[in-house]
PDB file of C-alpha atoms in Angstrom:
ATOM      1  CA  MET A   1     -16.617 -15.705 -23.878  1.00 60.00           C
ATOM      2  CA  LEU A   2     -16.568 -12.174 -22.421  1.00 61.00           C
ATOM      3  CA  LEU A   3     -19.755 -11.259 -20.601  1.00 63.00           C
ATOM      4  CA  ALA A   4     -19.082  -7.496 -20.561  1.00 61.00           C
ATOM      5  CA  PRO A   5     -17.909  -6.833 -24.149  1.00 62.00           C
ATOM      6  CA  ALA A   6     -18.776  -3.117 -24.052  1.00 75.00           C
ATOM      7  CA  VAL A   7     -16.364  -2.430 -21.180  1.00 83.00           C
ATOM      8  CA  PRO A   8     -12.761  -1.580 -22.226  1.00 89.00           C
ATOM      9  CA  ILE A   9      -9.983  -3.844 -21.000  1.00 91.00           C
ATOM     10  CA  MET A  10      -6.784  -1.987 -20.130  1.00 93.00           C
ATOM     11  CA  ASN A  11      -3.680  -3.382 -21.810  1.00 95.00           C
ATOM     12  CA  ALA A  12      -1.543  -1.894 -19.023  1.00 95.00           C
ATOM     13  CA  SER A  13      -3.414  -4.072 -16.502  1.00 94.00           C
ATOM     14  CA  ILE A  14      -2.829  -7.166 -18.640  1.00 95.00           C
ATOM     15  CA  GLN A  15       0.899  -6.448 -18.878  1.00 95.00           C
ATOM     16  CA  LYS A  16       1.196  -5.898 -15.118  1.00 94.00           C
ATOM     17  CA  LEU A  17      -0.451  -9.256 -14.406  1.00 95.00           C
ATOM     18  CA  LYS A  18       1.701 -10.933 -17.040  1.00 95.00           C
ATOM     19  CA  GLY A  19       4.858  -9.540 -15.434  1.00 94.00           C
ATOM     20  CA  HIS A  20       3.750 -10.513 -11.939  1.00 93.00           C
ATOM     21  CA  TYR A  21       2.377 -14.031 -12.484  1.00 95.00           C
ATOM     22  CA  PHE A  22       3.657 -15.350 -15.813  1.00 96.00           C
ATOM     23  CA  ARG A  23       7.329 -14.552 -16.161  1.00 94.00           C
ATOM     24  CA  THR A  24       7.758 -18.304 -16.536  1.00 94.00           C
ATOM     25  CA  PRO A  25       5.157 -21.001 -17.371  1.00 96.00           C
ATOM     26  CA  SER A  26       2.770 -20.943 -14.413  1.00 95.00           C
ATOM     27  CA  PRO A  27      -0.849 -21.942 -13.803  1.00 94.00           C
ATOM     28  CA  ILE A  28      -3.522 -19.263 -13.522  1.00 95.00           C
ATOM     29  CA  PRO A  29      -3.458 -18.433  -9.790  1.00 93.00           C
ATOM     30  CA  ILE A  30      -7.227 -18.090  -9.256  1.00 91.00           C
ATOM     31  CA  ASP A  31     -10.331 -20.193  -9.807  1.00 91.00           C
ATOM     32  CA  ILE A  32     -11.968 -19.175 -13.076  1.00 92.00           C
ATOM     33  CA  MET A  33     -15.679 -18.655 -12.411  1.00 92.00           C
ATOM     34  CA  VAL A  34     -17.938 -20.006 -15.164  1.00 92.00           C
ATOM     35  CA  VAL A  35     -21.730 -19.596 -15.246  1.00 92.00           C
ATOM     36  CA  VAL A  36     -24.115 -22.198 -16.623  1.00 91.00           C
ATOM     37  CA  ALA A  37     -27.878 -22.682 -16.584  1.00 89.00           C
ATOM     38  CA  ASP A  38     -27.677 -26.299 -15.412  1.00 89.00           C
ATOM     39  CA  ALA A  39     -25.592 -29.478 -15.745  1.00 90.00           C
ATOM     40  CA  ALA A  40     -26.664 -30.025 -19.333  1.00 92.00           C
ATOM     41  CA  ASP A  41     -25.646 -26.467 -20.216  1.00 89.00           C
ATOM     42  CA  ALA A  42     -22.265 -27.044 -18.574  1.00 90.00           C
ATOM     43  CA  LYS A  43     -21.612 -30.106 -20.752  1.00 91.00           C
ATOM     44  CA  LYS A  44     -22.711 -28.212 -23.858  1.00 92.00           C
ATOM     45  CA  CYS A  45     -20.407 -25.267 -23.085  1.00 89.00           C
ATOM     46  CA  ILE A  46     -17.450 -27.588 -22.523  1.00 89.00           C
ATOM     47  CA  ASP A  47     -18.098 -29.550 -25.718  1.00 91.00           C
ATOM     48  CA  GLU A  48     -18.458 -26.373 -27.757  1.00 91.00           C
ATOM     49  CA  ARG A  49     -15.547 -24.641 -25.976  1.00 88.00           C
ATOM     50  CA  SER A  50     -17.786 -21.665 -25.207  1.00 88.00           C
ATOM     51  CA  LEU A  51     -17.496 -21.224 -21.463  1.00 89.00           C
ATOM     52  CA  LYS A  52     -19.129 -18.087 -20.086  1.00 88.00           C
ATOM     53  CA  VAL A  53     -16.461 -16.655 -17.799  1.00 90.00           C
ATOM     54  CA  VAL A  54     -17.497 -14.102 -15.192  1.00 90.00           C
ATOM     55  CA  SER A  55     -14.062 -13.738 -13.576  1.00 91.00           C
ATOM     56  CA  PRO A  56     -12.172 -10.549 -14.498  1.00 91.00           C
ATOM     57  CA  PRO A  57     -10.686 -11.387 -17.921  1.00 91.00           C
ATOM     58  CA  GLU A  58      -7.401  -9.504 -17.429  1.00 94.00           C
ATOM     59  CA  ILE A  59      -5.800 -12.548 -15.782  1.00 94.00           C
ATOM     60  CA  LEU A  60      -6.824 -14.759 -18.728  1.00 93.00           C
ATOM     61  CA  PHE A  61      -5.482 -12.294 -21.271  1.00 95.00           C
ATOM     62  CA  ALA A  62      -2.231 -12.009 -19.306  1.00 96.00           C
ATOM     63  CA  PHE A  63      -1.865 -15.793 -19.459  1.00 96.00           C
ATOM     64  CA  VAL A  64      -2.555 -15.843 -23.218  1.00 95.00           C
ATOM     65  CA  HIS A  65      -0.090 -12.990 -23.851  1.00 95.00           C
ATOM     66  CA  ALA A  66       2.624 -14.863 -21.941  1.00 96.00           C
ATOM     67  CA  VAL A  67       1.973 -18.078 -23.867  1.00 95.00           C
ATOM     68  CA  PHE A  68       2.041 -16.222 -27.184  1.00 94.00           C
ATOM     69  CA  ALA A  69       5.351 -14.545 -26.308  1.00 93.00           C
ATOM     70  CA  ASP A  70       6.938 -17.962 -25.747  1.00 93.00           C
ATOM     71  CA  LEU A  71       5.339 -19.483 -28.822  1.00 90.00           C
ATOM     72  CA  THR A  72       7.503 -17.227 -30.976  1.00 85.00           C
ATOM     73  CA  LYS A  73      10.690 -18.557 -29.344  1.00 86.00           C
ATOM     74  CA  GLY A  74      10.305 -22.090 -30.695  1.00 82.00           C
ATOM     75  CA  ASP A  75      11.367 -23.722 -27.421  1.00 88.00           C
ATOM     76  CA  ASP A  76       9.473 -27.015 -27.181  1.00 91.00           C
ATOM     77  CA  ASP A  77      10.371 -27.550 -23.511  1.00 94.00           C
ATOM     78  CA  ILE A  78       8.783 -24.222 -22.533  1.00 94.00           C
ATOM     79  CA  LEU A  79       5.684 -24.984 -24.597  1.00 93.00           C
ATOM     80  CA  ILE A  80       5.280 -28.325 -22.823  1.00 95.00           C
ATOM     81  CA  GLN A  81       5.392 -26.471 -19.521  1.00 96.00           C
ATOM     82  CA  TRP A  82       2.717 -24.051 -20.768  1.00 96.00           C
ATOM     83  CA  LYS A  83       0.570 -27.002 -21.841  1.00 95.00           C
ATOM     84  CA  GLY A  84       0.757 -28.358 -18.311  1.00 96.00           C
ATOM     85  CA  ALA A  85      -0.222 -24.930 -16.932  1.00 95.00           C
ATOM     86  CA  MET A  86      -3.223 -24.815 -19.291  1.00 93.00           C
ATOM     87  CA  LEU A  87      -4.432 -28.260 -18.278  1.00 92.00           C
ATOM     88  CA  ALA A  88      -4.098 -27.287 -14.612  1.00 91.00           C
ATOM     89  CA  CYS A  89      -6.392 -24.251 -14.992  1.00 88.00           C
ATOM     90  CA  PRO A  90      -8.948 -24.437 -12.146  1.00 88.00           C
ATOM     91  CA  CYS A  91     -12.608 -23.704 -12.946  1.00 90.00           C
ATOM     92  CA  THR A  92     -15.672 -23.364 -10.754  1.00 92.00           C
ATOM     93  CA  PHE A  93     -19.103 -23.736 -12.349  1.00 92.00           C
ATOM     94  CA  ILE A  94     -21.954 -21.661 -10.930  1.00 91.00           C
ATOM     95  CA  GLU A  95     -25.630 -22.052 -11.749  1.00 90.00           C
ATOM     96  CA  PHE A  96     -26.896 -18.635 -12.869  1.00 82.00           C
ATOM     97  CA  PRO A  97     -29.756 -18.851 -15.364  1.00 69.00           C
ATOM     98  CA  GLY A  98     -30.554 -15.121 -15.751  1.00 77.00           C
ATOM     99  CA  ASP A  99     -28.526 -12.493 -17.654  1.00 78.00           C
ATOM    100  CA  GLU A 100     -29.159  -9.817 -15.008  1.00 81.00           C
ATOM    101  CA  GLU A 101     -27.864 -12.065 -12.263  1.00 84.00           C
ATOM    102  CA  VAL A 102     -24.779 -12.878 -14.343  1.00 86.00           C
ATOM    103  CA  HIS A 103     -24.017  -9.194 -14.924  1.00 84.00           C
ATOM    104  CA  ARG A 104     -24.335  -8.438 -11.222  1.00 88.00           C
ATOM    105  CA  LEU A 105     -22.022 -11.348 -10.442  1.00 88.00           C
ATOM    106  CA  CYS A 106     -19.371  -9.952 -12.824  1.00 88.00           C
ATOM    107  CA  LEU A 107     -19.453  -6.617 -11.024  1.00 89.00           C
ATOM    108  CA  GLN A 108     -19.548  -8.201  -7.572  1.00 91.00           C
ATOM    109  CA  LEU A 109     -16.450 -10.286  -8.258  1.00 91.00           C
ATOM    110  CA  ARG A 110     -14.510  -7.138  -9.145  1.00 91.00           C
ATOM    111  CA  GLU A 111     -15.780  -5.303  -6.075  1.00 93.00           C
ATOM    112  CA  ASP A 112     -14.758  -8.266  -3.931  1.00 93.00           C
ATOM    113  CA  LEU A 113     -11.236  -8.114  -5.375  1.00 91.00           C
ATOM    114  CA  SER A 114     -11.049  -4.388  -4.678  1.00 91.00           C
ATOM    115  CA  GLN A 115     -12.198  -4.897  -1.100  1.00 93.00           C
ATOM    116  CA  ASN A 116      -9.709  -7.717  -0.576  1.00 91.00           C
ATOM    117  CA  PHE A 117      -6.895  -5.492  -1.846  1.00 90.00           C
ATOM    118  CA  SER A 118      -7.714  -2.530   0.375  1.00 89.00           C
ATOM    119  CA  ALA A 119      -8.304  -4.691   3.457  1.00 91.00           C
ATOM    120  CA  MET A 120      -5.561  -7.312   3.138  1.00 92.00           C
ATOM    121  CA  ARG A 121      -2.672  -5.475   1.510  1.00 92.00           C
ATOM    122  CA  TYR A 122       0.337  -4.876   3.734  1.00 94.00           C
ATOM    123  CA  ASN A 123       0.693  -1.143   4.276  1.00 95.00           C
ATOM    124  CA  ALA A 124       4.116   0.417   4.757  1.00 95.00           C
ATOM    125  CA  VAL A 125       3.963   0.194   8.546  1.00 97.00           C
ATOM    126  CA  GLN A 126       3.021  -3.484   8.474  1.00 97.00           C
ATOM    127  CA  LYS A 127       5.938  -4.137   6.134  1.00 96.00           C
ATOM    128  CA  MET A 128       8.144  -2.214   8.554  1.00 97.00           C
ATOM    129  CA  PHE A 129       7.138  -4.499  11.422  1.00 97.00           C
ATOM    130  CA  ASP A 130       7.681  -7.506   9.166  1.00 97.00           C
ATOM    131  CA  VAL A 131      11.223  -6.250   8.607  1.00 97.00           C
ATOM    132  CA  GLN A 132      11.650  -6.000  12.376  1.00 97.00           C
ATOM    133  CA  ALA A 133      10.463  -9.607  12.797  1.00 96.00           C
ATOM    134  CA  VAL A 134      12.877 -10.859  10.141  1.00 96.00           C
ATOM    135  CA  ALA A 135      15.734  -8.923  11.765  1.00 96.00           C
ATOM    136  CA  THR A 136      14.895 -10.495  15.129  1.00 95.00           C
ATOM    137  CA  GLN A 137      14.848 -13.980  13.586  1.00 95.00           C
ATOM    138  CA  LEU A 138      18.193 -13.412  11.891  1.00 94.00           C
ATOM    139  CA  GLU A 139      19.768 -12.207  15.125  1.00 93.00           C
ATOM    140  CA  ALA A 140      18.564 -15.352  16.855  1.00 93.00           C
ATOM    141  CA  SER A 141      19.701 -17.726  14.091  1.00 92.00           C
ATOM    142  CA  VAL A 142      22.949 -16.230  12.753  1.00 89.00           C
ATOM    143  CA  GLY A 143      23.887 -13.747  15.456  1.00 87.00           C
ATOM    144  CA  SER A 144      23.484 -10.519  13.492  1.00 85.00           C
ATOM    145  CA  ALA A 145      20.934  -8.795  11.283  1.00 89.00           C
ATOM    146  CA  THR A 146      22.651  -6.391   8.929  1.00 93.00           C
ATOM    147  CA  VAL A 147      20.622  -4.295   6.530  1.00 95.00           C
ATOM    148  CA  GLU A 148      21.999  -6.383   3.655  1.00 95.00           C
ATOM    149  CA  ARG A 149      21.006  -9.696   5.244  1.00 95.00           C
ATOM    150  CA  VAL A 150      17.497  -8.511   6.008  1.00 96.00           C
ATOM    151  CA  ALA A 151      17.057  -7.126   2.486  1.00 95.00           C
ATOM    152  CA  ASP A 152      18.308 -10.391   0.984  1.00 95.00           C
ATOM    153  CA  HIS A 153      15.456 -12.205   2.732  1.00 94.00           C
ATOM    154  CA  TYR A 154      12.967 -10.338   0.512  1.00 95.00           C
ATOM    155  CA  LYS A 155      14.718 -10.662  -2.840  1.00 92.00           C
ATOM    156  CA  MET A 156      12.500 -13.534  -4.028  1.00 89.00           C
ATOM    157  CA  ILE A 157       9.267 -11.645  -3.304  1.00 91.00           C
ATOM    158  CA  ARG A 158       7.591 -10.110  -6.375  1.00 87.00           C
ATOM    159  CA  PHE A 159       6.787  -6.584  -5.188  1.00 86.00           C
ATOM    160  CA  THR A 160       4.827  -5.229  -8.152  1.00 76.00           C
ATOM    161  CA  ALA A 161       1.690  -3.676  -6.618  1.00 76.00           C
ATOM    162  CA  GLU A 162       1.543   0.049  -7.328  1.00 77.00           C
ATOM    163  CA  ALA A 163       0.007   1.005  -3.970  1.00 75.00           C
ATOM    164  CA  GLY A 164       2.896  -0.286  -1.917  1.00 86.00           C
ATOM    165  CA  GLU A 165       6.620   0.047  -1.278  1.00 93.00           C
ATOM    166  CA  THR A 166       9.157  -2.581  -2.267  1.00 94.00           C
ATOM    167  CA  ILE A 167      11.230  -3.961   0.589  1.00 95.00           C
ATOM    168  CA  THR A 168      14.711  -3.090  -0.595  1.00 95.00           C
ATOM    169  CA  LYS A 169      17.962  -2.334   1.225  1.00 96.00           C
ATOM    170  CA  GLU A 170      16.905   1.315   1.469  1.00 97.00           C
ATOM    171  CA  PHE A 171      13.463   0.340   2.807  1.00 97.00           C
ATOM    172  CA  VAL A 172      15.041  -1.889   5.464  1.00 97.00           C
ATOM    173  CA  ASP A 173      17.465   0.845   6.504  1.00 97.00           C
ATOM    174  CA  CYS A 174      14.671   3.427   6.815  1.00 97.00           C
ATOM    175  CA  SER A 175      12.437   0.943   8.638  1.00 97.00           C
ATOM    176  CA  LEU A 176      14.999   0.159  11.303  1.00 96.00           C
ATOM    177  CA  THR A 177      15.653   3.884  11.786  1.00 97.00           C
ATOM    178  CA  VAL A 178      11.940   4.694  12.119  1.00 98.00           C
ATOM    179  CA  LEU A 179      11.375   1.776  14.505  1.00 97.00           C
ATOM    180  CA  ARG A 180      14.235   2.906  16.709  1.00 96.00           C
ATOM    181  CA  LYS A 181      13.663   6.654  16.735  1.00 97.00           C
ATOM    182  CA  LEU A 182       9.932   7.130  16.154  1.00 97.00           C
ATOM    183  CA  MET A 183       7.948   3.960  16.870  1.00 97.00           C
ATOM    184  CA  SER A 184       9.779   3.428  20.160  1.00 96.00           C
ATOM    185  CA  ARG A 185       7.909   6.456  21.543  1.00 96.00           C
ATOM    186  CA  PRO A 186       4.474   5.276  22.773  1.00 97.00           C
ATOM    187  CA  LYS A 187       2.575   8.348  21.560  1.00 97.00           C
ATOM    188  CA  CYS A 188       4.181   8.123  18.104  1.00 97.00           C
ATOM    189  CA  HIS A 189       3.413   4.414  17.942  1.00 97.00           C
ATOM    190  CA  LYS A 190      -0.231   5.108  18.741  1.00 97.00           C
ATOM    191  CA  LEU A 191      -0.512   7.957  16.223  1.00 97.00           C
ATOM    192  CA  VAL A 192       1.050   5.987  13.371  1.00 98.00           C
ATOM    193  CA  LEU A 193      -1.303   3.048  13.950  1.00 97.00           C
ATOM    194  CA  LYS A 194      -4.247   5.455  14.111  1.00 97.00           C
ATOM    195  CA  LEU A 195      -3.287   6.739  10.666  1.00 97.00           C
ATOM    196  CA  CYS A 196      -2.958   3.161   9.413  1.00 96.00           C
ATOM    197  CA  GLU A 197      -6.606   2.588  10.293  1.00 96.00           C
ATOM    198  CA  GLU A 198      -7.431   5.056   7.513  1.00 96.00           C
ATOM    199  CA  GLY A 199      -6.316   2.459   4.945  1.00 93.00           C
ATOM    200  CA  LEU A 200      -5.483   3.792   1.503  1.00 92.00           C
ATOM    201  CA  ALA A 201      -6.338   7.329   2.654  1.00 95.00           C
ATOM    202  CA  ASN A 202      -3.422   7.348   5.137  1.00 96.00           C
ATOM    203  CA  PRO A 203      -1.273  10.342   4.078  1.00 96.00           C
ATOM    204  CA  LEU A 204       1.837   8.899   5.756  1.00 97.00           C
ATOM    205  CA  ASP A 205       1.595   5.353   4.324  1.00 95.00           C
ATOM    206  CA  SER A 206       5.280   5.362   3.497  1.00 96.00           C
ATOM    207  CA  VAL A 207       8.360   4.419   5.465  1.00 97.00           C
ATOM    208  CA  TYR A 208      10.217   7.157   3.593  1.00 97.00           C
ATOM    209  CA  LYS A 209       7.759   9.819   4.774  1.00 97.00           C
ATOM    210  CA  LEU A 210       8.122   8.669   8.378  1.00 98.00           C
ATOM    211  CA  GLN A 211      11.893   8.699   7.960  1.00 97.00           C
ATOM    212  CA  LYS A 212      11.720  12.327   6.766  1.00 96.00           C
ATOM    213  CA  ILE A 213       9.979  13.264  10.013  1.00 97.00           C
ATOM    214  CA  VAL A 214      12.773  11.555  11.938  1.00 97.00           C
ATOM    215  CA  SER A 215      15.562  13.190   9.920  1.00 96.00           C
ATOM    216  CA  LYS A 216      14.100  16.713   9.853  1.00 95.00           C
ATOM    217  CA  ALA A 217      13.021  17.011  13.493  1.00 96.00           C
ATOM    218  CA  PRO A 218      15.964  18.141  15.649  1.00 94.00           C
ATOM    219  CA  ASN A 219      15.320  15.853  18.634  1.00 96.00           C
ATOM    220  CA  PRO A 220      12.992  13.057  19.872  1.00 96.00           C
ATOM    221  CA  GLU A 221      10.584  15.547  21.474  1.00 96.00           C
ATOM    222  CA  MET A 222      10.200  17.379  18.166  1.00 97.00           C
ATOM    223  CA  ILE A 223       9.643  14.083  16.320  1.00 97.00           C
ATOM    224  CA  GLU A 224       6.682  13.432  18.598  1.00 97.00           C
ATOM    225  CA  TRP A 225       5.439  17.040  18.452  1.00 96.00           C
ATOM    226  CA  SER A 226       5.671  17.182  14.647  1.00 97.00           C
ATOM    227  CA  LEU A 227       3.882  13.868  14.134  1.00 97.00           C
ATOM    228  CA  GLU A 228       1.148  14.785  16.614  1.00 96.00           C
ATOM    229  CA  LEU A 229       0.579  18.182  14.978  1.00 96.00           C
ATOM    230  CA  ILE A 230       0.514  16.656  11.486  1.00 97.00           C
ATOM    231  CA  CYS A 231      -2.084  14.118  12.618  1.00 97.00           C
ATOM    232  CA  ASP A 232      -4.166  16.768  14.343  1.00 96.00           C
ATOM    233  CA  GLN A 233      -4.167  19.048  11.307  1.00 95.00           C
ATOM    234  CA  TRP A 234      -4.818  16.230   8.826  1.00 97.00           C
ATOM    235  CA  PHE A 235      -7.752  14.807  10.764  1.00 97.00           C
ATOM    236  CA  SER A 236      -9.186  18.318  11.159  1.00 96.00           C
ATOM    237  CA  GLY A 237      -8.791  19.055   7.442  1.00 96.00           C
ATOM    238  CA  ALA A 238      -6.253  21.856   7.921  1.00 95.00           C
ATOM    239  CA  LEU A 239      -3.663  19.757   6.061  1.00 95.00           C
ATOM    240  CA  LYS A 240      -4.489  17.847   2.899  1.00 96.00           C
ATOM    241  CA  SER A 241      -2.870  14.573   1.877  1.00 96.00           C
ATOM    242  CA  ASP A 242      -1.195  16.188  -1.143  1.00 94.00           C
ATOM    243  CA  GLN A 243       0.584  18.559   1.247  1.00 94.00           C
ATOM    244  CA  LEU A 244       2.297  15.630   2.943  1.00 96.00           C
ATOM    245  CA  GLY A 245       4.406  14.303   0.106  1.00 95.00           C
ATOM    246  CA  ILE A 246       8.062  13.487   0.688  1.00 94.00           C
ATOM    247  CA  ARG A 247       9.179  16.723  -0.995  1.00 94.00           C
ATOM    248  CA  HIS A 248       6.783  18.738   1.195  1.00 94.00           C
ATOM    249  CA  LEU A 249       8.107  17.083   4.333  1.00 94.00           C
ATOM    250  CA  GLN A 250      11.713  17.537   3.231  1.00 91.00           C
ATOM    251  CA  GLY A 251      11.339  21.101   1.962  1.00 90.00           C
ATOM    252  CA  ASN A 252      12.207  20.488  -1.683  1.00 88.00           C
ATOM    253  CA  ILE A 253       9.266  22.425  -3.109  1.00 85.00           C
ATOM    254  CA  LEU A 254      10.160  25.308  -5.429  1.00 82.00           C
ATOM    255  CA  GLY A 255      10.154  28.578  -3.518  1.00 81.00           C
ATOM    256  CA  SER A 256      10.190  26.927  -0.085  1.00 79.00           C
ATOM    257  CA  GLY A 257      13.756  27.960   0.675  1.00 84.00           C
ATOM    258  CA  GLY A 258      14.530  24.423   1.799  1.00 83.00           C
ATOM    259  CA  LYS A 259      11.892  24.597   4.525  1.00 91.00           C
ATOM    260  CA  GLY A 260       9.221  21.909   4.673  1.00 93.00           C
ATOM    261  CA  ILE A 261       6.266  20.815   6.794  1.00 94.00           C
ATOM    262  CA  ILE A 262       8.489  19.556   9.612  1.00 96.00           C
ATOM    263  CA  ASP A 263      10.321  22.880   9.761  1.00 95.00           C
ATOM    264  CA  LEU A 264       6.915  24.574  10.023  1.00 94.00           C
ATOM    265  CA  MET A 265       5.854  22.293  12.883  1.00 95.00           C
ATOM    266  CA  VAL A 266       9.080  22.963  14.759  1.00 95.00           C
ATOM    267  CA  PHE A 267       8.631  26.716  14.199  1.00 95.00           C
ATOM    268  CA  LYS A 268       5.105  26.504  15.647  1.00 94.00           C
ATOM    269  CA  HIS A 269       6.522  24.791  18.727  1.00 94.00           C
ATOM    270  CA  ASP A 270       9.173  27.476  19.175  1.00 94.00           C
ATOM    271  CA  ALA A 271       6.596  30.234  18.648  1.00 93.00           C
ATOM    272  CA  LEU A 272       4.317  28.686  21.258  1.00 90.00           C
ATOM    273  CA  GLN A 273       7.168  28.451  23.768  1.00 89.00           C
ATOM    274  CA  PHE A 274       8.025  32.101  23.150  1.00 90.00           C
ATOM    275  CA  LEU A 275       4.409  33.219  23.648  1.00 86.00           C
ATOM    276  CA  LEU A 276       4.027  31.201  26.830  1.00 83.00           C
ATOM    277  CA  GLY A 277       7.454  32.229  28.094  1.00 84.00           C
ATOM    278  CA  PRO A 278       9.154  35.608  27.477  1.00 88.00           C
ATOM    279  CA  PHE A 279       6.165  37.175  25.743  1.00 85.00           C
ATOM    280  CA  ALA A 280       3.714  36.325  28.540  1.00 80.00           C
ATOM    281  CA  ALA A 281       6.224  37.189  31.271  1.00 81.00           C
ATOM    282  CA  ALA A 282       6.716  40.682  29.870  1.00 83.00           C
ATOM    283  CA  ARG A 283       3.000  41.470  29.978  1.00 80.00           C
ATOM    284  CA  GLU A 284       0.511  41.837  32.754  1.00 76.00           C
ATOM    285  CA  PHE A 285      -1.694  38.875  31.970  1.00 73.00           C
ATOM    286  CA  SER A 286      -3.969  37.615  34.680  1.00 73.00           C
ATOM    287  CA  PRO A 287      -2.948  34.425  36.509  1.00 71.00           C
ATOM    288  CA  ALA A 288      -5.892  32.656  34.846  1.00 72.00           C
ATOM    289  CA  ASN A 289      -4.624  33.551  31.371  1.00 70.00           C
ATOM    290  CA  LYS A 290      -1.100  32.376  32.169  1.00 66.00           C
ATOM    291  CA  ALA A 291      -2.439  29.082  33.522  1.00 66.00           C
ATOM    292  CA  SER A 292      -4.751  28.493  30.557  1.00 66.00           C
ATOM    293  CA  PRO A 293      -3.667  30.606  27.562  1.00 60.00           C
ATOM    294  CA  THR A 294      -6.209  28.981  25.234  1.00 57.00           C
ATOM    295  CA  THR A 295      -9.101  30.572  27.190  1.00 51.00           C
ATOM    296  CA  PHE A 296      -8.102  34.234  27.218  1.00 48.00           C
ATOM    297  CA  GLU A 297     -10.037  36.573  29.483  1.00 51.00           C
ATOM    298  CA  GLY A 298     -10.267  40.072  28.030  1.00 46.00           C
ATOM    299  CA  GLY A 299     -10.223  43.256  30.075  1.00 40.00           C
TER     300      GLY A 299
END
């Protein structure tokens, strides 16, 4: 029995859960929360097959859709497996006598799931360090850690979450490059982890974005300069997250002439060096201005 019948259920969500959890006959992977007034009410609901479920119903519908899809195949062995999955469905009964309390519980369970996702999901940088750990283990056990071997380690993982990157051969290759050329620099390491603390708001939560910084900057010093300037401008609000897409970093935006954010950061560095060098040397600035150009003394 649905306890929020006026709220639309998205079919796309059901299909995503079906594809993630129920490609083959499998038990429902969470405890189904059922509310009852008391023990007598629990027995009545079971006898009448009218359990009041407060868990998000998408997972139940995904299970039913998967069972129905296999019902049409006429394979008795698969149906026996689904029967076992049904009988193994875990339920937790909660005493909640009031309708208002039940409604609040429905909402709270969804909010808890959202909080768990945002707090416990592996971001791109965490996945990158996981790749590094797997590579280290492979080197110790088999003597080498090729990109192919590391990627093979992850083939059995179901990477289906939208807010995350799949660990593929390309991901592994980019990760090892970023670890070697960017994360090996202490300031870069600190800046990347500072951005990670922003959670889902992190504008560089992508190994491919970090790799673009590495590939576009002409040398290690410019990698560090570019990353530091991006962080400074993003935290100050001068750069917005939608200005830090892969195409913006690469310079593939229409009308950009092939120049992207990293090219801009490098240009700012070169302009600063010119102003502090030849430009300042050719003018009669006071010693105080040359020593501290950000605090110009007029006159």
